[in-house]
PDB file of C-alpha atoms in Angstrom:
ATOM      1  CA  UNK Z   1     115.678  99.433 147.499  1.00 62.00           C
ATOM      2  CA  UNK Z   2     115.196 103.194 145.892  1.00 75.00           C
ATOM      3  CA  UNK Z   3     117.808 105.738 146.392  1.00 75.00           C
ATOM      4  CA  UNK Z   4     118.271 108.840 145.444  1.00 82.00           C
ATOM      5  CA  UNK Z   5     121.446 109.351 144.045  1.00 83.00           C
ATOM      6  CA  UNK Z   6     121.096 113.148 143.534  1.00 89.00           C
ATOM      7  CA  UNK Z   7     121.326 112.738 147.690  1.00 86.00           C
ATOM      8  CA  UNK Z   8     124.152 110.434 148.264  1.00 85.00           C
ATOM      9  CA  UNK Z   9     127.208 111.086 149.992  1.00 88.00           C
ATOM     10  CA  UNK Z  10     128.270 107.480 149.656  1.00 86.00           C
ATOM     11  CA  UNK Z  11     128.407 106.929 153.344  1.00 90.00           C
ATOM     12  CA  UNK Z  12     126.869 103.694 152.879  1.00 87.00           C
ATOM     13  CA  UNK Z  13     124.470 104.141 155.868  1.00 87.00           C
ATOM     14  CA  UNK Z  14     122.098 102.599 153.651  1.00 85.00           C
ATOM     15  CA  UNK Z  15     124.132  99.378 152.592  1.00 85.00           C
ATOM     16  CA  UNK Z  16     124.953  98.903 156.700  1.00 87.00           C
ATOM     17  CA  UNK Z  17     120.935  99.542 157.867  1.00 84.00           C
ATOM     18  CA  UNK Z  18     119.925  97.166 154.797  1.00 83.00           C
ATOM     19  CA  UNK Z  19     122.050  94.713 156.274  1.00 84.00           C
ATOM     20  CA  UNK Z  20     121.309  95.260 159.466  1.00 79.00           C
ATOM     21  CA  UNK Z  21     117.406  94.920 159.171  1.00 76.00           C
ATOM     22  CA  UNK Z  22     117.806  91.989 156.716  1.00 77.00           C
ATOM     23  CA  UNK Z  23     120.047  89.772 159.280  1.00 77.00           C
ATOM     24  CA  UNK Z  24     118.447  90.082 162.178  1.00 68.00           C
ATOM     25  CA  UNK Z  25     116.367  86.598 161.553  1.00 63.00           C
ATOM     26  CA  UNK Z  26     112.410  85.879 161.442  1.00 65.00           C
ATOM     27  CA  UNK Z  27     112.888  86.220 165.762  1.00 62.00           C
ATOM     28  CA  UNK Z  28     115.013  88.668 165.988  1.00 59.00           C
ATOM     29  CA  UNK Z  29     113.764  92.205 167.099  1.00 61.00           C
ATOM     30  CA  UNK Z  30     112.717  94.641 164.738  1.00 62.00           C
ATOM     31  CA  UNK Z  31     115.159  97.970 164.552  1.00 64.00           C
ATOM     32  CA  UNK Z  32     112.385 100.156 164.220  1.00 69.00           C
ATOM     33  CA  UNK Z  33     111.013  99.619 167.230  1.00 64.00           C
ATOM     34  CA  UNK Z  34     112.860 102.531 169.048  1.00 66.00           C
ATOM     35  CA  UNK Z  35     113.916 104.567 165.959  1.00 66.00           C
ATOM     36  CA  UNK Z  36     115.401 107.390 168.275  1.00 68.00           C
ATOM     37  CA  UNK Z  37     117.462 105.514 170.405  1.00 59.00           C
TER      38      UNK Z  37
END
């Protein structure tokens, strides 16, 4: 993972959506799939 730390807020929306997307199994659904809601 690249981030830019000259952008961070440490919000950690990163850390959470890394964790997210990394969990969600070989079957699970993609989160991508409806980016906007």
């Amino acid at each position: 993972m690249v981030i830019d730390l000259d952008l961070c807020v440490g919000c950690h929306a990163c850390a959470v959506a890394c964790k997210s997307w990394n969990s969600g199994g070989m079957a699970g659904p993609l989160t991508d799939t409806q980016p906007y809601g």
